[in-house]
Coordinates of C-alpha atoms in Angstrom, one line a residue:
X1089 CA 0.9 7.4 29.5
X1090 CA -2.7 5.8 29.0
X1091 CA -2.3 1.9 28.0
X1092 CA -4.2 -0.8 28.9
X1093 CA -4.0 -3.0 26.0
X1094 CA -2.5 -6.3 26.9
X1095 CA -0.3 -7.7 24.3
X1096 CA -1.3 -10.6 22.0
X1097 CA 0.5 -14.0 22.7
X1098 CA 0.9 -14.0 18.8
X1099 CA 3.1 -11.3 18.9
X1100 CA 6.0 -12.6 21.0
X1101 CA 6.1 -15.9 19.1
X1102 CA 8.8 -17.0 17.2
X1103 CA 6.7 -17.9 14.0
X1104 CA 7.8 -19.3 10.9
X1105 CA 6.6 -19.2 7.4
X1106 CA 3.0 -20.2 6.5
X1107 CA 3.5 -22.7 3.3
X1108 CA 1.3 -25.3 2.5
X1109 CA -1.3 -24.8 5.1
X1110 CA 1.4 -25.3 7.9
X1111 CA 4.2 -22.8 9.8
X1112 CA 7.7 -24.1 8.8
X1113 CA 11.0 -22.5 10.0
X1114 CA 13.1 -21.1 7.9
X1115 CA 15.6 -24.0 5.8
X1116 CA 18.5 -22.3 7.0
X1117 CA 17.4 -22.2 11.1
X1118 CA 17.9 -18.3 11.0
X1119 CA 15.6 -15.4 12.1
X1120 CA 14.7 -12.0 12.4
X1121 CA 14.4 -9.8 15.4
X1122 CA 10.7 -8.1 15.5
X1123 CA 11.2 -4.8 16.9
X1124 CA 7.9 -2.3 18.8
X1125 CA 8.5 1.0 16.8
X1126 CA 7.0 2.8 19.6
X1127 CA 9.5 1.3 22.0
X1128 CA 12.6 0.0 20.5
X1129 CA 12.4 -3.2 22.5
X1130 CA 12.3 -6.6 20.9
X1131 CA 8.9 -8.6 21.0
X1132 CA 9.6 -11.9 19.4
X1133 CA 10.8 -13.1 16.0
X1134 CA 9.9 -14.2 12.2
X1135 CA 11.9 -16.5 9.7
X1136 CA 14.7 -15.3 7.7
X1137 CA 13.7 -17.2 4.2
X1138 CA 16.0 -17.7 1.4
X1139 CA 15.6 -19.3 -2.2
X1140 CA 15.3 -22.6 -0.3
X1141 CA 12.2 -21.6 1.6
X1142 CA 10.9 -19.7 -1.5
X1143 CA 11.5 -22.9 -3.5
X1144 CA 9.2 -24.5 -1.3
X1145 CA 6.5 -22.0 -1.1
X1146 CA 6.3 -21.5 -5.0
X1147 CA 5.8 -25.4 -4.9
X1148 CA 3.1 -25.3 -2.8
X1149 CA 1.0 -22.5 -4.5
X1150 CA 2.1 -24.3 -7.9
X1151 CA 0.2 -27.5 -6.4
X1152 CA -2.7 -25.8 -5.0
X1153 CA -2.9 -24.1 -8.5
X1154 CA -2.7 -27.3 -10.6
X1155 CA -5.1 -29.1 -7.9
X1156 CA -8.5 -29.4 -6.3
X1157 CA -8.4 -25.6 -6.4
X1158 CA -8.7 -25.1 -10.2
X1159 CA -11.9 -27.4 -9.7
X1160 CA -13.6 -24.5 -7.5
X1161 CA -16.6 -22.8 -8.7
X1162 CA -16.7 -18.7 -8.7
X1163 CA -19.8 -19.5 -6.3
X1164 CA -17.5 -21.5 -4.2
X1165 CA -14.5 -18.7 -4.0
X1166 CA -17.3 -16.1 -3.4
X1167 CA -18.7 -17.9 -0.4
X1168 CA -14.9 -19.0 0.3
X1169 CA -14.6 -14.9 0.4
X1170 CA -17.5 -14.1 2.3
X1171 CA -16.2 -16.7 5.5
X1172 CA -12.9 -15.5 5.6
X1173 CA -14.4 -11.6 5.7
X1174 CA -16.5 -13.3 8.9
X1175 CA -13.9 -14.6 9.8
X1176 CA -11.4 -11.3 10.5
X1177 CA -13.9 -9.0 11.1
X1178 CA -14.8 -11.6 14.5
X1179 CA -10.9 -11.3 15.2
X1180 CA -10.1 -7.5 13.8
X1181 CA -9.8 -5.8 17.2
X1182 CA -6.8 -8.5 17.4
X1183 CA -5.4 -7.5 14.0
X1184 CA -5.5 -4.0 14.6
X1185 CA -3.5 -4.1 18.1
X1186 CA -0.9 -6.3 16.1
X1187 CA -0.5 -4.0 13.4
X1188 CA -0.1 -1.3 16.3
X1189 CA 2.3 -3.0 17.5
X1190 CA 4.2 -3.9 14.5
X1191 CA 4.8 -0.9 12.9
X1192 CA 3.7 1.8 15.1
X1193 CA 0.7 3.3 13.7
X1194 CA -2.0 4.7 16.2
X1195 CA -4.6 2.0 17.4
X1196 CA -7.3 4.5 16.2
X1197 CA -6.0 4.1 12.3
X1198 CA -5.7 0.4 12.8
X1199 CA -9.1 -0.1 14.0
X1200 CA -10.3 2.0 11.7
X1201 CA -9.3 -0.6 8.8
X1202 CA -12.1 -2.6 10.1
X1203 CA -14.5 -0.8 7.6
X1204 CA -12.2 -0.8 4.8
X1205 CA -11.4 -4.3 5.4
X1206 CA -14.7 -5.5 4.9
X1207 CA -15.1 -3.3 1.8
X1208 CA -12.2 -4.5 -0.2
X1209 CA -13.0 -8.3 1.2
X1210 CA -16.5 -8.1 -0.2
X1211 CA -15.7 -6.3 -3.4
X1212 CA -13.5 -9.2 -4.6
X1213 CA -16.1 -11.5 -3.5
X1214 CA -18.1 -9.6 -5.8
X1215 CA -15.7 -10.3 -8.6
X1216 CA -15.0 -14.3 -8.7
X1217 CA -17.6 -14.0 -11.9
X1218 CA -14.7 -12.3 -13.5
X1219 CA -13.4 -14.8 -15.8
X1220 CA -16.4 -14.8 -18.3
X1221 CA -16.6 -17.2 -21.4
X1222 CA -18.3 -15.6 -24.1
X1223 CA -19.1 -16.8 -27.6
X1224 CA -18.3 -13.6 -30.0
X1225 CA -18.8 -13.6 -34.0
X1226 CA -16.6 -14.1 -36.4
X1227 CA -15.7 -13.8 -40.0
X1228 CA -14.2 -17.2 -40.8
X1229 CA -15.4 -18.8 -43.9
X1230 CA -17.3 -22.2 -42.8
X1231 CA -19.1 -23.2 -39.7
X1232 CA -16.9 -22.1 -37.3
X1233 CA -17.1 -21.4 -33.5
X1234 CA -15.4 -19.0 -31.7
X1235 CA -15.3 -18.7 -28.0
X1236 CA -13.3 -16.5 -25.7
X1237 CA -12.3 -16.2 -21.8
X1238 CA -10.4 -15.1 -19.3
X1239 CA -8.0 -17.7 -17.1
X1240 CA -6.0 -17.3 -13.7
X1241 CA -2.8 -16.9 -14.9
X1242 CA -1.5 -19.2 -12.0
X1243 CA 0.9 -18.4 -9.4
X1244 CA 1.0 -14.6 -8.0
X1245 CA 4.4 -13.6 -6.2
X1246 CA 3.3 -10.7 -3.8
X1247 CA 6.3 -7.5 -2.1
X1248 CA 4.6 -5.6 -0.1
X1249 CA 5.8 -2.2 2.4
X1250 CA 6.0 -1.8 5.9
X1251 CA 3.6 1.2 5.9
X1252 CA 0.0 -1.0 5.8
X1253 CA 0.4 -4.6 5.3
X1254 CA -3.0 -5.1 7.0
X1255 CA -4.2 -2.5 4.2
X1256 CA -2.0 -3.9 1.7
X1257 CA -1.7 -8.1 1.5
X1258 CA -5.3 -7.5 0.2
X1259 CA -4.1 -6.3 -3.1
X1260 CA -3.1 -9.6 -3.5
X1261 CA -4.6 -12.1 -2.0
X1262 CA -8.3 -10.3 -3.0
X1263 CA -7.7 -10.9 -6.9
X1264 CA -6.2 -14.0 -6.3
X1265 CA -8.9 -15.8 -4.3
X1266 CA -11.5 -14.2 -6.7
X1267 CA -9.8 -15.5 -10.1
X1268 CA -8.5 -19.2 -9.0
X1269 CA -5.1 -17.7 -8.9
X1270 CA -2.9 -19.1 -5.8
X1271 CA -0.1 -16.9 -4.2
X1272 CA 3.0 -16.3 -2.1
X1273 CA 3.4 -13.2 -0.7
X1274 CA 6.6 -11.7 1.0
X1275 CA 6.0 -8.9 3.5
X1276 CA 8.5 -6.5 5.2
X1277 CA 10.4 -7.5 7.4
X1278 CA 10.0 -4.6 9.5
X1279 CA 6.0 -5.6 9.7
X1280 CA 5.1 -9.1 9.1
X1281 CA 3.0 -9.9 12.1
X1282 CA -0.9 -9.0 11.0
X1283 CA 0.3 -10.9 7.6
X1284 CA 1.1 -13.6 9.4
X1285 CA -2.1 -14.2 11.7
X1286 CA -4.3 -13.0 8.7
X1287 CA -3.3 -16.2 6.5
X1288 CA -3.8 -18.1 9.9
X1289 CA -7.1 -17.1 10.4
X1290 CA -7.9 -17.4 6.6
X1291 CA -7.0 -21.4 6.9
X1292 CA -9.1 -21.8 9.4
X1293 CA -12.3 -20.1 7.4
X1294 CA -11.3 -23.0 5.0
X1295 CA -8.7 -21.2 2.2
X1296 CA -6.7 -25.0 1.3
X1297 CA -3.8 -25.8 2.3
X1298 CA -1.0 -23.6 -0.8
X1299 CA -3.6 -21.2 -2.0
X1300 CA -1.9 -18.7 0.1
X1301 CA 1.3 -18.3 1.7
X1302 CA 3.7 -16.1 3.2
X1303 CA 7.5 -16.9 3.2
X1304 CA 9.3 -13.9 5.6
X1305 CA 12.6 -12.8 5.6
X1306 CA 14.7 -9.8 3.6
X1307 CA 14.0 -8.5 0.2
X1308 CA 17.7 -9.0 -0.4
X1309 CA 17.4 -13.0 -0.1
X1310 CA 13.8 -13.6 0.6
X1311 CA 12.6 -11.1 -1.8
X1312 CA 14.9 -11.4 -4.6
X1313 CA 14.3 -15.2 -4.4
X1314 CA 10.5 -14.7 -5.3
X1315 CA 11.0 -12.3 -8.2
X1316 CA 13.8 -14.3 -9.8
X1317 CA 11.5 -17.4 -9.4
X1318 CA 10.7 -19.0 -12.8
X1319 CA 7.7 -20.9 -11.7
X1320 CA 5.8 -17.9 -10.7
X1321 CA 3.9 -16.3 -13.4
X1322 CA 3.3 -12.6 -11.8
X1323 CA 5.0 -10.3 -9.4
X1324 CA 2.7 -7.5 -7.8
X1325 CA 5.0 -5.4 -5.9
X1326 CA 4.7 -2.2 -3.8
X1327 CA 7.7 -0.2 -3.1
X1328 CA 10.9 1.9 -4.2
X1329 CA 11.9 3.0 -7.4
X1330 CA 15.2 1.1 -7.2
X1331 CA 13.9 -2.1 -6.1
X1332 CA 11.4 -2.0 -8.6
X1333 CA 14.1 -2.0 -11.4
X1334 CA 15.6 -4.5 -10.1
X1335 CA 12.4 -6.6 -9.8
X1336 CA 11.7 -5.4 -13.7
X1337 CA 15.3 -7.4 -14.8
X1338 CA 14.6 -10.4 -12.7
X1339 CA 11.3 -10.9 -14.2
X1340 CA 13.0 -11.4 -18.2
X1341 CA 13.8 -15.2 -16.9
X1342 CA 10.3 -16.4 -17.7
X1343 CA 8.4 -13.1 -18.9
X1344 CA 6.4 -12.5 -15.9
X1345 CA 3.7 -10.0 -15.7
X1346 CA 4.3 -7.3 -13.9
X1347 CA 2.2 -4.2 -11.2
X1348 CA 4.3 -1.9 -9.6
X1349 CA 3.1 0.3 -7.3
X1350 CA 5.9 2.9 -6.6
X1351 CA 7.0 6.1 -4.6
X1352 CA 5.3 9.4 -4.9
X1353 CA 6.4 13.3 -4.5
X1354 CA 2.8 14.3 -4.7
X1355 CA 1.7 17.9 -5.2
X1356 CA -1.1 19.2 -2.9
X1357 CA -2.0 22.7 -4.3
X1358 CA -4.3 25.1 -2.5
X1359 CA -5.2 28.1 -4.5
X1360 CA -6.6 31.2 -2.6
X1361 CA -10.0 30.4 -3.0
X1362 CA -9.8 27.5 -1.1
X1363 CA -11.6 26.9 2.3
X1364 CA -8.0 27.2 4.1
X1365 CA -10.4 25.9 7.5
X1366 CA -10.4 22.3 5.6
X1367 CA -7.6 22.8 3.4
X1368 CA -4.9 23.4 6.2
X1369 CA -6.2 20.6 8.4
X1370 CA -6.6 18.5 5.0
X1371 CA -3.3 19.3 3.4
X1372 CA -1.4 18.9 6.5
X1373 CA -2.7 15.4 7.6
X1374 CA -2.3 14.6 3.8
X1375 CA 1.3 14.7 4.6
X1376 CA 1.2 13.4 8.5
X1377 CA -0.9 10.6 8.2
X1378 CA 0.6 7.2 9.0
X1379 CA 3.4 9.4 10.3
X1380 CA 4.4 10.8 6.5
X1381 CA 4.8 6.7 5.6
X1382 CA 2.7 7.0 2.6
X1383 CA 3.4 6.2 -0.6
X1384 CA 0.6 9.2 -2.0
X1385 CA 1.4 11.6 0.8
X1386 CA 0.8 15.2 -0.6
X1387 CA 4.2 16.4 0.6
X1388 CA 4.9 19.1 -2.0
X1389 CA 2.3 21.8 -0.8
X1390 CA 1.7 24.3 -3.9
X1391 CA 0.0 27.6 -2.0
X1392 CA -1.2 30.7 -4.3
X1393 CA 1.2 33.5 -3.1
X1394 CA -2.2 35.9 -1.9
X1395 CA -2.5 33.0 0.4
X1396 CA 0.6 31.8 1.2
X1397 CA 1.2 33.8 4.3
X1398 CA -1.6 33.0 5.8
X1399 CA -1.3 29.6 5.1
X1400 CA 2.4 28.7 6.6
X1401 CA 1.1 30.3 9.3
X1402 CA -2.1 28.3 10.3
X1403 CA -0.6 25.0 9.5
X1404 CA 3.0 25.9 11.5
X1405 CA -0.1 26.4 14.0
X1406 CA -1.6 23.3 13.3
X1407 CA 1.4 20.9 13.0
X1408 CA 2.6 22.1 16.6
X1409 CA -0.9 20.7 17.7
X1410 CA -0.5 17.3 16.4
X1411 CA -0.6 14.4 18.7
X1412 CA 2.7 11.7 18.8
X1413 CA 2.6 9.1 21.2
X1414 CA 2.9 5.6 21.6
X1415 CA 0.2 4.5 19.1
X1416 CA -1.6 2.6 21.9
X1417 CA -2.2 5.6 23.7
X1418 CA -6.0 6.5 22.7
X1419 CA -5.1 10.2 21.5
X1420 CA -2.1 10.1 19.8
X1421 CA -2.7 10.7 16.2
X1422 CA 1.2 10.2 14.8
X1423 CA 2.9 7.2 16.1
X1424 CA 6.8 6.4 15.6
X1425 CA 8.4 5.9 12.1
X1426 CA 9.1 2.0 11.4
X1427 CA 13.0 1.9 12.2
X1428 CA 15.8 3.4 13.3
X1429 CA 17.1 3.3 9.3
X1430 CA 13.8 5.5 8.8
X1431 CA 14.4 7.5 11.7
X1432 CA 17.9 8.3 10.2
X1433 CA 17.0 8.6 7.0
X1434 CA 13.9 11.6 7.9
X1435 CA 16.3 13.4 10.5
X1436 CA 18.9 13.5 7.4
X1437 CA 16.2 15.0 4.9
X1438 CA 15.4 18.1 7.5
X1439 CA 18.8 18.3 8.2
X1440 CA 19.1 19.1 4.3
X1441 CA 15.7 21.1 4.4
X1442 CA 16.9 23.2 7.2
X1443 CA 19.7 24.5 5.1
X1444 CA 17.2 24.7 2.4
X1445 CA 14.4 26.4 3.1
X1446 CA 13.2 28.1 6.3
X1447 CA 12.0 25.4 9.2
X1448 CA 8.4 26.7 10.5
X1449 CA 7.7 23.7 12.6
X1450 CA 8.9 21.0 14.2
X1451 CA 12.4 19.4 12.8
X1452 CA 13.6 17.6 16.2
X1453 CA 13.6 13.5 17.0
X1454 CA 11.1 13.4 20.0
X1455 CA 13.2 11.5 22.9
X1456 CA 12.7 11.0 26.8
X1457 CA 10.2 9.5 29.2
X1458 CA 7.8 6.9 26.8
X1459 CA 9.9 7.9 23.8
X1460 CA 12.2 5.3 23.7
X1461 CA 11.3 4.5 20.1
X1462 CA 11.7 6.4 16.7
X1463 CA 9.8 9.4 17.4
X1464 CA 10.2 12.6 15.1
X1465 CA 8.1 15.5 15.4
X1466 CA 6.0 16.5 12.2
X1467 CA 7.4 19.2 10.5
X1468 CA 6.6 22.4 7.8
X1469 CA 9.7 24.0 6.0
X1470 CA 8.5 27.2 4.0
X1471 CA 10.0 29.6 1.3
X1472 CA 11.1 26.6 -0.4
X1473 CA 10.9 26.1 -4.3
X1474 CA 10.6 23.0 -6.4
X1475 CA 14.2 22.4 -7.3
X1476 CA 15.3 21.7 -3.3
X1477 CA 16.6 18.4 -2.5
X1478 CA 13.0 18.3 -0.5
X1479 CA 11.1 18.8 -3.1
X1480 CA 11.9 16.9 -5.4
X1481 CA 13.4 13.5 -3.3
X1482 CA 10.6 10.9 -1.5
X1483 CA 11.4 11.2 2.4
X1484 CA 8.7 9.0 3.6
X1485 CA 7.9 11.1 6.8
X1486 CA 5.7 13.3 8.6
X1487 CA 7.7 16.4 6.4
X1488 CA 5.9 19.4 4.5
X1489 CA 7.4 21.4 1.8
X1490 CA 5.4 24.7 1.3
X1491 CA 6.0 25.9 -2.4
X1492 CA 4.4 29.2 -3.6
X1493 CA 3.0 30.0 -6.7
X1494 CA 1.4 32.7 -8.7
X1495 CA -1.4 31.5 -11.0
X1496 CA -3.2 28.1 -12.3
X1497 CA -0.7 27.8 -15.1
X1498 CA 2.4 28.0 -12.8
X1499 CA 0.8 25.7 -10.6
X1500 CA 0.4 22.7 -13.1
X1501 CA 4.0 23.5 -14.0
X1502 CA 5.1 22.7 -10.9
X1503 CA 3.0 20.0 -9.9
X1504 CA 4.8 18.3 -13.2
X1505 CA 8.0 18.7 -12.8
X1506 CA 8.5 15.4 -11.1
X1507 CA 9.9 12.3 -12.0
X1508 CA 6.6 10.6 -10.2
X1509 CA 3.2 10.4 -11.4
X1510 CA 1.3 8.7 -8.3
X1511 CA -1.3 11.2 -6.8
X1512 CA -1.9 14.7 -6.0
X1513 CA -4.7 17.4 -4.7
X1514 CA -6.0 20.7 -5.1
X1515 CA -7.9 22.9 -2.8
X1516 CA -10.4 25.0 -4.5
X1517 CA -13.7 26.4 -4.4
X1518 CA -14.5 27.1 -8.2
X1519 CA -15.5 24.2 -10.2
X1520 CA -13.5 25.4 -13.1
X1521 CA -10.4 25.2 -11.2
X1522 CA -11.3 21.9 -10.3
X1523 CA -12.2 20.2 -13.6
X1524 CA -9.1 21.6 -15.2
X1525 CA -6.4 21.6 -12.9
X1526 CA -7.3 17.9 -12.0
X1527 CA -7.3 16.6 -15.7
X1528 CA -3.7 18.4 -16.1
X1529 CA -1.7 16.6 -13.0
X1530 CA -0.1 14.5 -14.2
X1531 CA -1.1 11.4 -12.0
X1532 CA -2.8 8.1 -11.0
X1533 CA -5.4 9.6 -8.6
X1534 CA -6.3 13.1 -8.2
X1535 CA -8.2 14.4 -4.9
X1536 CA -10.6 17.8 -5.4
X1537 CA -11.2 19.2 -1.3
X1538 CA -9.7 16.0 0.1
X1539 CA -6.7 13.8 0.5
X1540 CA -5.7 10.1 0.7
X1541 CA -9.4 8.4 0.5
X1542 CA -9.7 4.9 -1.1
X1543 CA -12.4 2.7 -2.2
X1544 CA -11.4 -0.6 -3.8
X1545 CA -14.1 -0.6 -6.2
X1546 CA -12.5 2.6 -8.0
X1547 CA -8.8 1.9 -6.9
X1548 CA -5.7 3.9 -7.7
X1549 CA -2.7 3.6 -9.8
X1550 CA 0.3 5.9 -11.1
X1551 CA 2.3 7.2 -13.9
X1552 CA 5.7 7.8 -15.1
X1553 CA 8.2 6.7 -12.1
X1554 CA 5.2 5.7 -9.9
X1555 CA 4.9 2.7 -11.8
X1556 CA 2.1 0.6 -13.8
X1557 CA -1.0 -1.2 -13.0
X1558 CA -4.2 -0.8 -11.3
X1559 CA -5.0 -1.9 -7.7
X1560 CA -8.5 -2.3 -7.5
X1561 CA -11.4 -2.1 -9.5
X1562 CA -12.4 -4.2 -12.3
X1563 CA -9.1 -3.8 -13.6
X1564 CA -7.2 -5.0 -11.2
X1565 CA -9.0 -8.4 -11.1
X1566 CA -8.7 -8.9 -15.2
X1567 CA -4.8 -8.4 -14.3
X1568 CA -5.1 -11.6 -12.9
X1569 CA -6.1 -13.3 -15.7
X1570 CA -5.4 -14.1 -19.3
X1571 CA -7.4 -14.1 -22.4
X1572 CA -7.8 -17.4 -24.0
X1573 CA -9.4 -18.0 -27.8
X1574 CA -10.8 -21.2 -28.7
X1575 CA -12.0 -21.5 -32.4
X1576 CA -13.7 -24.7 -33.6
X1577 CA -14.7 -26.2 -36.6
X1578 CA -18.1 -27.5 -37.0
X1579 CA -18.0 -28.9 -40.3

């Protein structure tokens, strides 16, 4: 085992919440355990908020909201913006090994954030001009005025996963700092350290003191606290279906606006025309990546049946070449699931999909010397068909489900038949194919001879049980804001 990383003080502190420009321990005194993935060992701890501690963040933001902040310029928030994207990119090598150590992904896929950091940062930069005040006609008889814009609509309550929070607090935070919005977001508790030192190193590029903060703790108390909250005025959560309901009935108290962002059974279909020396490689990591904890993962593999053969074979072939390791290791490419609940919860699922289907590769927990963690190997069941238990249920793990199919029309078919509607792919070589197939899936984001790439100027969003909203693009901004009418009367 190759490591030479040393780890960062600020992940073996005991840290508190971030409200009001200041750590504050939880009301109650309690705390949470943080937990290495890779190693199962305990590295320090983070607050265990309640309502109390919620109370207090939502005050704060509320403040900031009502205060100097609403005075700011969008000149001011974009050069605000542009210092706090200085500002982490100076310190990302330190983010990266924190969000390494946090939740277990590979220090290769945390550093290479860095890039995608700086493009979402800058694109919502690029946006505080968002809330435009125009002057439209009208048809009102006398000398009338009419003028229209867009306000923050005030305080943003932010859930977020454990899969990406470095990837994934930025769908908040981005459209809040570029509309005048302020925000308290509640990460998992299974990863809240880069969170954590992220809103640190924002205050010190000069965010004020409530414009953002972070209250830690469980989504059964810390969680349900902020979505049941009647002074916060939007809830922008990323998660499971079930949660999500329960976030939807919460919100009736005060009418809140609403994004969900939800789970995914994405089809990934690779018809026999395809390149299969990209499209194995490219379908398989489209389920491995970030160990299968992915909300778009394409684990529903749809194969034409002249290729099918051929392609169980090569990516059984490919999956028993993949890389797990301790993600500071510098080759591993899969690093350990989050938990020991998620480790359960996958080793159940190919439990289910061994007496299902037929196992082609992998299906053990990885255990012994430097495995002391939640290690599972990634794994391909075949001559499987849409209706299995694994087909049709989200397992969030490095899992593959190889479905065959006989022409374009079947394929669609079974690409639909899903309760989700968040992403998919298709392999293919004839533009046709391509044009069609793609406009037919029935999802947020569709990906032609490629998986899983992002740019937050275009975004992504889903469909049906996948949830509503847009994260990024122009859209996702505007959803920060509220359209206001003035009319006035000149005579």
């Amino acid at each position: 085992m190759t490591i030479t990383h040393e780890t960062p003080a600020f992940a073996t502190r005991s840290h508190g919440h971030f409200i009001g420009g200041q750590w504050t321990p939880a009301a109650s005194g309690r705390t949470l355990p943080v937990i290495n993935p890779a190693t199962g060992g305990e590295m320090g701890s983070i607050a265990a908020g309640d309502s109390a501690d919620m109370d207090a963040a939502v005050a704060a933001a509320r403040s900031a909201f009502e205060g100097e902040w609403s005075t700011w310029t969008p000149h001011q928030r974009r050069q605000l913006m542009l210092r706090v994207h200085d500002v982490l990119l100076e310190n990302f090598d330190e983010l990266a090994l924190i969000e390494t150590l946090d939740m277990g992904a590979p220090l290769a896929r945390t550093q290479g954030l860095r890039e995608w950091t700086s493009q979402v940062l800058q694109f919502f930069a690029s946006q505080t001009d968002a809330a435009t005040l125009s002057s439209p006609p009208n048809n009102l008889p006398g000398d009338f005025v009419t003028l229209r814009s867009l306000e923050p609509v005030g305080v943003v309550g932010g859930i977020i996963p454990w899969n990406g929070p470095l990837i994934g607090l930025w769908w908040i935070f981005g459209p809040a700092l570029a509309t005048g919005c302020t925000a308290v977001l509640k990460p998992a508790e299974d990863a809240s350290l880069s969170v954590l030192r992220i809103v640190e190193l924002m205050s010190q590029a000069g965010v004020p003191d409530g414009v953002v903060n972070v209250v830690t703790g469980t989504g059964a108390e810390a969680g349900s606290a902020l979505a049941e909250h009647r002074d916060v005025d939007r809830i922008a959560f990323t998660g499971s279906v079930g949660t999500a309901q329960t976030i939807v009935r919460a919100s009736a108290g005060n009418l809140k606006r609403l994004q969900m962002e939800l789970g995914g059974k994405s089809p990934d279909i690779v018809f026999a025309d395809a390149d299969l020396d990209k499209a194995v490689p490219g379908a398989a990591m489209g389920v491995y990546t970030n160990s299968g904890q992915v909300c778009v993962a394409g684990t529903r593999i749809l194969v034409e049946r002249k290729v099918h053969d051929e392609f169980v074979e090569r990516i059984a072939e490919f999956t028993k070449s993949v890389r797990v390791g301790n993600g500071l290791e510098p080759d591993t490419q899969l690093g350990p699931l989050i938990s020991a609940r998620q480790l359960e919860r996958v080793q159940h699922y190919i439990e289910v999909g061994s007496s299902e289907a037929e196992l082609v590769a992998g299906g053990k927990r990885i255990e012994g010397e430097g495995f002391g963690g939640y290690y599972v190997e990634p794994t391909v069941f075949a001559g499987a068909h849409n209706e299995l238990t694994i087909a049709q249920e989200e397992i969030f793990g490095p899992v593959a489900t190889i479905i065959p199919f006989d022409d374009r029309e079947e394929a669609i078919s079974l690409a639909n038949a899903t309760p989700y509607g968040l992403a998919g792919g298709l392999w293919t070589q004839n533009l046709g194919t391509a044009h069609k197939v793609s406009k037919a899936i029935d999802a947020g984001t569709v990906w032609v001879n490629c998986y899983g790439v992002l740019d937050p100027s275009i975004g992504f969003g889903g469909t049906k049980m996948s949830g509503y909203g847009w994260k990024g693009g122009r859209e996702h901004v505007e959803s920060y804001l509220y359209p206001k009418a003035v009319y006035m009367n000149l005579d």
